[in-house]
Amino acid sequence: MPKIPYLRDKAMQMFPELIETPVSPVRTVQIEKTENGKLRIFEDRAYFLREMSSEDELILDFGDHQTGYLTLELATSGRHPDAPAWIELQFAENPREFFEKVSEYKGWISSAWIQTEQLHVDVFPTSLSLPRRYAFRYVKLRAINISQNYKLIVKDARVRAVSSADDSRLLPYVTGDARTARLDRLAVRTLHECMQKVFEDGPKRDRRLWLGDLRMEALANYESYRQNDLVKLCLYLFASDVTDRGQVAANIFVEPEIEADFALMFDYSLFFISTLLEYYRQSQDRECLEDLYETAMRQLELAAELKGKDGIIGDLSPMGICFVDWNLELDKAASAQGIYLYCLKDAIELARSFGDEKRAEALEEEYNELTVVSRDYFMDPKTSVFVSGEKQQISWASQCWLILGGAVDAKEGAHILERLKAMDADKVSGMVSPYMRHVYVDALIACGQMDDALGALKEYWGAMADEGADTYWELFNPENPHESPYGGTIVNSYCHAWSCAPTYFLRKYYRDDL
Ligand code: RAM
């Protein structure tokens, strides 16, 4: 991919310092699965500092989600160790991870994401510092084999937790409602953990910068930490390594050096426009707008090439896939059209902000025609909701995106969403990720359905909180809380910043000091 040295050099100057915080375990616990499948976690004081033999286990609880580096102080009792201690460490964001068998995972993304290590320790006492960064609340140490001549003792454990989020800058959230306060708190923690050198999608997996995730993390950040320079860095990173045709990648690696991934996504590339626009609204950073404006407009041009004579986006493949959600059954044609409209609308404002009035007018003309065309094309006269693809699939995603794109006005949009709620759930293709739920809440708000939007936040994110979450998950389908598109939940991320929606929406629209 062509690298743009000028933008890359600017980006290199912008990486933040990580703030390090020492964290100790708050207790040791035992975790049991009860008959109804729920977990029971209880403190076990006697457990810590206990002398461990082969097959013994110790679970340390660090009190909240942590992203960082673990050090264990190990000692022994009994005779001089006559063989190494062979131990296994497992790190869990969600205690459920302890009940999944690594050997049974046969999914399609790498099992190397599973946070587990086996180590041999030869000399005691020792301070064992693991080189890898982990994301977890619980750490389980299992003694695989300890010679009968001695016992292993964990004398101390500590974590060097890292994040670029500065808690002293966190804006207050004013609410008298304990439930929304809690929903916000978990979202802020999620964001905090994902704010590293860049906005990572999740500190367990994929530990990197994805554009669709960045859009939502930036929105949550403007209402909470307001560390806008981190958004700026991420925008420069995307713009600094684009394809030959000028398309921004779906995600970027930053180590050992900046390099765009080969994966391309139609929707993620278009969201570069919306993310830049929102950054500009927040910061009025003219230099950034001047540096990145053409990159943003290029995404729209590339997408416009995919439109047929009828104005409908056809074969998407020149720009990669259209992601929308982790619903593998979803027909994405209607969503793609809605996303194009949504970003076209943002491109008009971006062009005006830049002072490119001629372009803004041309885009506005296109937008006004296309909203009508899109409504006519995707609206099913029989059911009065949007349908997508040859099979005329009805989905939440299609409705939400065409509403957000402006294919219908707020009043009609509200009716469409009402109609969908009244439909048989098995006739409607559902939402799988918190990423898509964010879009749903956004659509409700766009239609003026403020109570329903708040209800959706409380119900969906509240259900994760009720499941014991410390941070919000990458995937959550209330119908099937433990499903995974990867072929196994053990690789799911349980701290994923595309699910920070409560912080963004609650602080923006539902606060007592408005
Ligand atoms: C997941 C990533 C990321 C998302 C992509 C499409 O694998 O973790 O959050 O943007 O999917």
XYZ file of C-alpha atoms and ligand atoms in Angstrom:
525
model
C 0.000 0.000 0.000
C 1.349 3.503 -0.708
C 2.581 5.152 2.411
C 2.216 8.902 2.697
C 5.410 9.895 4.568
C 4.221 13.395 5.375
C 1.166 12.085 7.228
C 3.036 9.171 8.768
C 5.728 11.502 10.140
C 3.088 13.698 11.716
C 1.401 10.642 13.202
C 4.681 9.422 14.686
C 4.865 12.607 16.757
C 1.421 12.084 18.220
C 1.624 8.745 20.050
C 0.578 9.246 23.682
C 2.486 8.276 26.801
C 0.933 5.359 28.634
C -0.026 5.954 32.258
C 1.115 3.091 34.486
C -0.755 2.114 37.628
C 0.333 -0.609 40.057
C -2.559 -2.910 40.959
C -2.641 -5.711 43.535
C -5.167 -8.506 43.766
C -8.062 -7.688 46.071
C -8.751 -11.302 47.047
C -8.413 -14.895 46.008
C -11.546 -16.674 44.884
C -13.076 -19.928 43.887
C -15.477 -20.048 40.981
C -18.174 -22.666 40.527
C -20.740 -23.289 37.852
C -24.155 -23.835 39.390
C -26.833 -26.164 38.044
C -28.600 -23.395 36.098
C -25.331 -22.519 34.353
C -24.727 -19.344 36.385
C -21.376 -18.758 38.041
C -20.865 -18.512 41.771
C -17.748 -16.610 42.797
C -16.754 -16.673 46.427
C -13.776 -15.521 48.419
C -11.347 -18.087 49.701
C -8.967 -16.449 52.151
C -7.213 -19.655 53.039
C -6.240 -20.062 49.422
C -3.632 -17.291 49.041
C -0.086 -18.067 50.255
C -1.088 -21.695 50.491
C 1.511 -24.335 49.767
C 0.714 -25.729 46.331
C 1.313 -29.238 45.074
C 0.625 -30.782 41.653
C -2.917 -30.012 40.378
C -3.595 -27.271 42.950
C -5.120 -24.028 41.690
C -5.166 -20.433 42.812
C -7.407 -17.716 41.341
C -6.423 -14.096 41.919
C -9.092 -11.418 41.592
C -7.782 -7.953 40.636
C -11.109 -6.307 41.446
C -11.815 -4.805 38.011
C -10.771 -5.243 34.403
C -7.039 -4.624 33.977
C -4.827 -4.294 30.942
C -1.203 -4.799 31.808
C 1.769 -6.867 32.824
C 1.801 -9.451 35.594
C 4.578 -10.151 38.084
C 4.458 -13.082 40.510
C 6.727 -13.495 43.531
C 7.283 -17.238 43.788
C 8.882 -19.136 46.651
C 8.966 -22.704 47.900
C 8.815 -24.662 51.139
C 10.116 -28.131 52.002
C 13.324 -29.536 50.551
C 15.451 -27.787 47.953
C 13.542 -27.888 44.628
C 14.908 -30.910 42.765
C 12.868 -30.263 39.611
C 11.357 -27.181 37.963
C 7.841 -26.065 38.845
C 5.635 -26.567 35.807
C 2.782 -24.103 35.990
C -0.068 -22.878 33.859
C -1.475 -19.346 33.907
C -4.847 -18.418 32.526
C -6.152 -14.869 32.262
C -9.888 -14.187 32.143
C -11.835 -11.001 31.442
C -14.966 -12.995 32.092
C -14.774 -15.861 34.606
C -16.649 -18.009 32.081
C -13.406 -18.281 30.140
C -12.118 -20.645 32.859
C -14.841 -23.130 31.978
C -13.975 -23.363 28.296
C -11.533 -25.946 27.076
C -8.732 -24.564 24.958
C -8.373 -27.941 23.239
C -12.012 -27.827 22.118
C -11.712 -24.521 20.272
C -11.855 -25.202 16.537
C -12.862 -21.748 15.325
C -11.607 -19.818 12.315
C -9.609 -17.111 14.062
C -6.313 -17.998 15.670
C -6.363 -19.889 18.952
C -3.204 -17.928 19.792
C -5.572 -15.230 21.099
C -6.440 -17.452 24.045
C -4.733 -15.949 27.069
C -2.919 -18.889 28.556
C 0.716 -19.782 29.189
C 2.661 -22.769 30.461
C 5.970 -22.065 32.163
C 8.797 -23.934 33.813
C 10.454 -22.173 36.727
C 13.845 -23.515 37.809
C 15.196 -21.316 40.575
C 13.438 -20.043 43.719
C 12.689 -17.576 45.163
C 12.032 -15.658 41.975
C 10.246 -12.650 40.660
C 8.491 -13.850 37.530
C 7.489 -11.037 35.153
C 5.561 -12.063 32.083
C 6.601 -10.163 28.957
C 3.186 -10.175 27.296
C 0.381 -7.684 28.010
C -2.860 -9.339 29.100
C -6.472 -8.199 29.540
C -8.198 -9.706 32.555
C -9.774 -9.399 35.948
C -8.943 -12.932 37.115
C -5.698 -14.903 36.860
C -5.688 -18.619 37.516
C -2.424 -20.313 38.415
C -2.479 -24.081 38.184
C 0.398 -26.214 39.340
C 0.722 -28.795 36.556
C 3.574 -30.589 38.226
C 5.599 -29.877 41.349
C 8.091 -32.410 42.612
C 6.985 -34.225 45.753
C 10.017 -32.843 47.558
C 8.767 -29.263 47.793
C 5.694 -26.987 47.618
C 5.171 -23.858 45.568
C 4.064 -20.626 47.253
C 2.768 -17.511 45.515
C 3.922 -14.847 47.949
C 2.737 -11.832 46.043
C 1.253 -10.774 42.727
C 0.991 -7.390 41.080
C 0.068 -5.859 37.778
C 1.520 -2.871 36.005
C -1.701 -1.659 34.438
C -1.419 0.567 31.362
C -3.743 2.962 29.559
C -3.466 6.347 27.890
C -6.796 7.414 29.419
C -6.170 10.006 32.112
C -8.738 9.545 34.865
C -8.051 13.024 36.214
C -9.581 14.361 32.977
C -12.743 12.269 33.128
C -15.787 14.549 32.971
C -18.485 13.906 35.581
C -21.750 12.295 34.548
C -24.581 13.915 36.450
C -27.537 11.617 37.041
C -29.723 10.730 39.974
C -30.425 7.318 38.457
C -28.186 4.644 39.933
C -28.855 2.292 37.030
C -27.717 4.689 34.309
C -24.759 5.736 36.486
C -23.674 2.099 36.576
C -24.178 1.624 32.834
C -21.990 4.663 32.226
C -19.331 3.487 34.683
C -18.870 0.157 32.898
C -18.680 1.903 29.525
C -16.064 4.353 30.817
C -14.003 1.449 32.136
C -14.312 -0.277 28.767
C -13.110 2.838 26.984
C -10.292 3.341 29.509
C -8.984 -0.155 28.877
C -9.124 0.237 25.100
C -7.324 3.599 25.138
C -3.740 2.537 24.662
C -1.216 3.851 22.101
C -4.235 3.993 19.811
C -7.931 3.333 20.353
C -7.753 -0.458 20.359
C -10.886 -2.461 19.588
C -10.250 -4.681 22.592
C -7.175 -5.162 24.797
C -7.511 -8.962 24.591
C -8.346 -9.132 20.882
C -7.569 -7.754 18.278
C -5.506 -5.184 20.221
C -5.546 -2.888 17.235
C -7.080 0.091 15.552
C -10.244 -0.633 13.529
C -12.045 2.205 11.811
C -15.618 1.223 12.646
C -14.663 0.822 16.285
C -12.751 4.117 16.264
C -15.855 6.022 15.163
C -17.741 4.885 18.261
C -14.796 5.161 20.656
C -14.227 8.741 19.524
C -17.874 9.586 20.200
C -17.679 8.131 23.711
C -14.368 9.928 24.282
C -15.798 13.368 23.425
C -18.328 12.933 26.253
C -15.894 11.511 28.807
C -12.095 11.818 28.633
C -12.060 14.329 25.786
C -8.545 13.196 24.790
C -9.133 14.371 21.264
C -5.488 14.098 20.231
C -5.825 10.338 20.350
C -8.617 10.520 17.772
C -6.442 12.796 15.655
C -3.535 10.354 15.782
C -5.786 7.501 14.678
C -7.124 9.503 11.737
C -3.584 10.313 10.602
C -2.601 6.662 10.930
C -5.386 5.578 8.593
C -4.617 8.321 6.088
C -0.897 7.546 6.117
C -1.185 4.106 4.503
C -3.871 3.759 1.842
C -4.330 1.486 -1.166
C -3.155 2.402 -4.665
C -6.629 3.758 -5.294
C -6.575 5.800 -2.095
C -8.877 3.615 0.014
C -8.235 3.621 3.750
C -7.873 0.183 5.300
C -10.312 -1.340 7.762
C -7.586 -1.618 10.395
C -4.003 -0.631 11.032
C -1.061 -2.222 12.825
C 1.261 0.197 14.576
C 4.050 -2.178 15.575
C 6.805 -2.715 14.694
C 5.824 0.063 12.331
C 2.693 1.564 10.881
C 1.160 -0.819 8.356
C -2.359 -1.115 7.012
C -3.931 -4.574 7.123
C -4.969 -6.108 3.792
C -8.632 -6.224 4.917
C -10.837 -3.652 3.229
C -14.369 -2.781 4.207
C -16.748 -0.563 2.262
C -18.504 0.748 5.376
C -15.387 1.227 7.512
C -13.637 3.219 4.763
C -16.669 5.477 4.425
C -16.732 6.060 8.178
C -13.421 7.872 7.822
C -15.580 10.782 6.631
C -17.882 10.737 9.668
C -15.005 10.299 12.101
C -13.075 13.217 10.617
C -16.190 15.399 10.562
C -16.987 14.721 14.224
C -13.357 15.340 15.178
C -13.487 18.664 13.359
C -16.801 19.615 15.016
C -15.236 18.927 18.396
C -11.819 20.478 17.835
C -12.080 23.003 14.982
C -8.608 21.686 14.094
C -8.074 23.338 10.722
C -4.643 21.829 10.097
C -6.029 18.336 10.490
C -8.953 19.089 8.192
C -6.581 20.393 5.535
C -4.333 17.346 5.850
C -7.090 14.766 5.713
C -9.943 16.286 3.702
C -8.963 14.755 0.359
C -8.489 11.324 1.923
C -12.030 11.556 3.281
C -13.512 12.670 -0.018
C -11.675 9.894 -1.840
C -13.637 7.303 0.158
C -16.868 8.795 -1.095
C -15.642 8.868 -4.702
C -14.664 5.217 -4.525
C -18.054 4.276 -3.114
C -19.855 6.423 -5.704
C -18.193 4.342 -8.439
C -20.162 1.356 -7.148
C -23.525 2.978 -7.837
C -25.517 1.696 -10.771
C -27.412 3.949 -13.181
C -30.348 3.679 -10.815
C -28.288 5.188 -7.973
C -28.185 1.943 -6.011
C -24.869 0.582 -4.698
C -24.263 -2.676 -6.586
C -21.306 -5.027 -6.355
C -19.307 -3.899 -3.332
C -16.304 -6.112 -3.853
C -13.941 -3.440 -5.287
C -14.083 -1.865 -1.821
C -14.105 -5.099 0.173
C -16.937 -6.394 2.264
C -19.612 -4.377 4.029
C -19.424 -5.345 7.712
C -22.519 -3.847 9.429
C -22.757 -6.510 12.164
C -21.560 -9.990 13.096
C -24.922 -11.405 11.994
C -23.733 -13.947 9.433
C -27.199 -14.252 7.823
C -27.584 -10.551 7.180
C -28.263 -9.286 3.651
C -26.283 -6.069 3.545
C -27.490 -4.322 0.374
C -29.949 -1.996 2.125
C -27.503 -1.242 4.953
C -24.774 -0.415 2.435
C -27.094 2.052 0.720
C -28.029 3.610 4.070
C -24.377 3.900 5.101
C -23.517 5.537 1.776
C -26.299 8.111 2.323
C -25.220 8.683 5.929
C -21.612 9.363 4.924
C -22.676 11.429 1.909
C -24.606 13.668 4.302
C -21.503 14.012 6.507
C -19.360 14.684 3.428
C -21.579 17.664 2.580
C -20.940 19.209 5.993
C -17.250 18.371 5.749
C -16.999 20.077 2.348
C -18.758 23.168 3.732
C -16.431 23.240 6.763
C -13.482 23.058 4.388
C -14.857 25.910 2.306
C -15.439 23.683 -0.732
C -18.889 25.080 -1.500
C -18.978 23.872 -5.097
C -18.451 20.290 -4.039
C -20.915 20.638 -1.179
C -23.616 21.780 -3.596
C -22.978 18.937 -6.011
C -23.076 16.410 -3.203
C -26.234 17.945 -1.825
C -27.932 17.558 -5.172
C -26.884 13.923 -5.301
C -28.094 13.384 -1.739
C -31.525 14.891 -2.344
C -32.110 12.663 -5.368
C -30.664 9.564 -3.785
C -32.722 9.634 -0.598
C -35.912 9.450 -2.700
C -34.511 6.791 -5.014
C -33.316 4.695 -2.072
C -36.641 4.861 -0.279
C -38.496 3.741 -3.384
C -36.055 0.961 -4.132
C -35.880 -0.669 -0.707
C -39.381 0.009 0.657
C -41.736 -2.966 0.467
C -45.233 -1.608 -0.299
C -46.902 -4.627 1.326
C -45.274 -4.414 4.735
C -44.159 -0.756 4.644
C -40.691 -1.629 5.939
C -37.368 -1.820 4.109
C -36.324 -5.125 2.558
C -32.915 -6.186 1.284
C -31.656 -8.534 -1.414
C -33.323 -11.093 -3.635
C -34.930 -12.809 -0.696
C -36.418 -9.500 0.432
C -34.910 -9.959 3.865
C -36.285 -7.791 6.663
C -33.667 -6.837 9.224
C -33.090 -4.303 11.957
C -29.853 -3.262 10.292
C -31.579 -2.309 6.999
C -34.175 -0.158 8.770
C -31.684 1.566 11.039
C -29.205 2.457 8.328
C -31.738 3.705 5.812
C -33.328 5.801 8.566
C -29.959 7.192 9.647
C -29.092 7.845 6.013
C -32.203 9.981 5.711
C -34.146 7.842 3.206
C -37.245 8.644 5.304
C -38.019 11.460 7.712
C -38.141 11.057 11.491
C -41.890 10.459 11.589
C -41.866 7.727 8.970
C -38.740 6.254 10.537
C -40.496 5.984 13.898
C -43.408 4.159 12.244
C -41.053 1.750 10.521
C -39.324 0.885 13.792
C -42.726 0.419 15.461
C -43.822 -1.924 12.667
C -40.680 -3.964 13.068
C -41.200 -4.325 16.815
C -44.711 -5.609 16.152
C -43.469 -8.266 13.695
C -42.806 -11.863 14.553
C -39.212 -11.876 15.834
C -38.322 -14.902 13.691
C -39.244 -12.989 10.524
C -36.741 -10.252 11.323
C -33.005 -10.755 11.012
C -31.644 -9.588 14.362
C -28.743 -7.648 15.851
C -25.799 -9.556 17.254
C -23.175 -7.066 18.412
C -23.224 -4.009 20.666
C -21.814 -2.236 17.607
C -25.118 -2.735 15.792
C -27.114 -1.875 18.946
C -25.357 1.482 19.008
C -26.689 2.056 15.491
C -30.184 1.034 16.638
C -30.144 3.481 19.574
C -28.875 6.161 17.208
C -31.779 5.458 14.821
C -34.328 5.682 17.657
C -32.876 9.046 18.679
C -32.877 10.244 15.069
C -36.620 9.458 15.040
C -37.190 11.346 18.298
C -37.938 8.133 20.233
C -36.004 9.258 23.302
C -37.750 7.002 25.824
C -37.358 3.944 23.625
C -33.688 4.734 23.106
C -33.122 4.971 26.857
C -35.105 1.777 27.319
C -32.911 0.002 24.751
C -29.747 1.167 26.514
C -31.016 -0.001 29.882
C -32.306 -3.299 28.619
C -29.417 -4.404 26.421
C -26.373 -3.020 28.229
C -28.166 -3.565 31.546
C -28.435 -7.272 30.708
C -24.658 -7.458 30.272
C -24.194 -5.653 33.590
C -26.602 -8.133 35.195
C -24.520 -10.996 33.816
C -21.685 -9.623 35.974
C -19.742 -7.708 33.307
C -17.006 -5.328 34.466
C -16.618 -4.010 30.938
C -18.885 -4.422 27.916
C -18.452 -7.272 25.520
C -17.679 -7.547 21.844
C -20.713 -9.718 21.269
C -23.923 -10.077 23.143
C -27.102 -11.587 21.857
C -29.617 -11.688 24.740
C -31.352 -14.638 23.044
C -28.080 -16.530 23.220
C -25.704 -14.717 25.628
C -22.707 -16.899 24.899
C -22.654 -17.098 21.121
C -19.637 -16.326 18.962
C -19.194 -15.752 15.214
C -15.702 -17.185 15.541
C -16.696 -20.761 16.255
C -15.979 -20.586 19.995
C -16.508 -18.038 22.752
C -13.034 -18.525 24.226
C -11.654 -16.059 21.686
C -14.439 -13.494 22.258
C -13.357 -10.169 23.668
C -15.130 -9.077 26.866
C -13.844 -5.529 26.830
C -14.635 -4.082 23.445
C -14.920 -0.373 22.984
C -17.476 -0.521 20.168
C -19.864 -1.206 23.025
C -19.233 2.099 24.823
C -22.595 3.408 23.616
C -23.993 4.076 27.125
C -21.283 6.663 27.823
C -21.914 8.442 24.543
C -25.706 8.457 24.585
C -26.331 8.832 28.328
C -23.943 11.748 28.739
C -25.136 13.450 25.575
C -28.907 13.104 26.004
C -29.824 11.734 29.431
C -28.136 13.775 32.120
C -29.646 15.776 34.932
C -27.625 18.926 34.232
C -28.745 19.458 30.637
C -13.708 -7.832 15.058
C -12.734 -6.813 15.540
C -13.234 -5.414 15.416
C -14.205 -5.253 14.299
C -14.070 -6.294 13.266
C -14.941 -6.122 12.061
O -12.966 -8.955 14.718
O -12.427 -7.099 16.872
O -13.851 -5.000 16.585
O -14.150 -3.973 13.811
O -14.381 -7.505 13.884
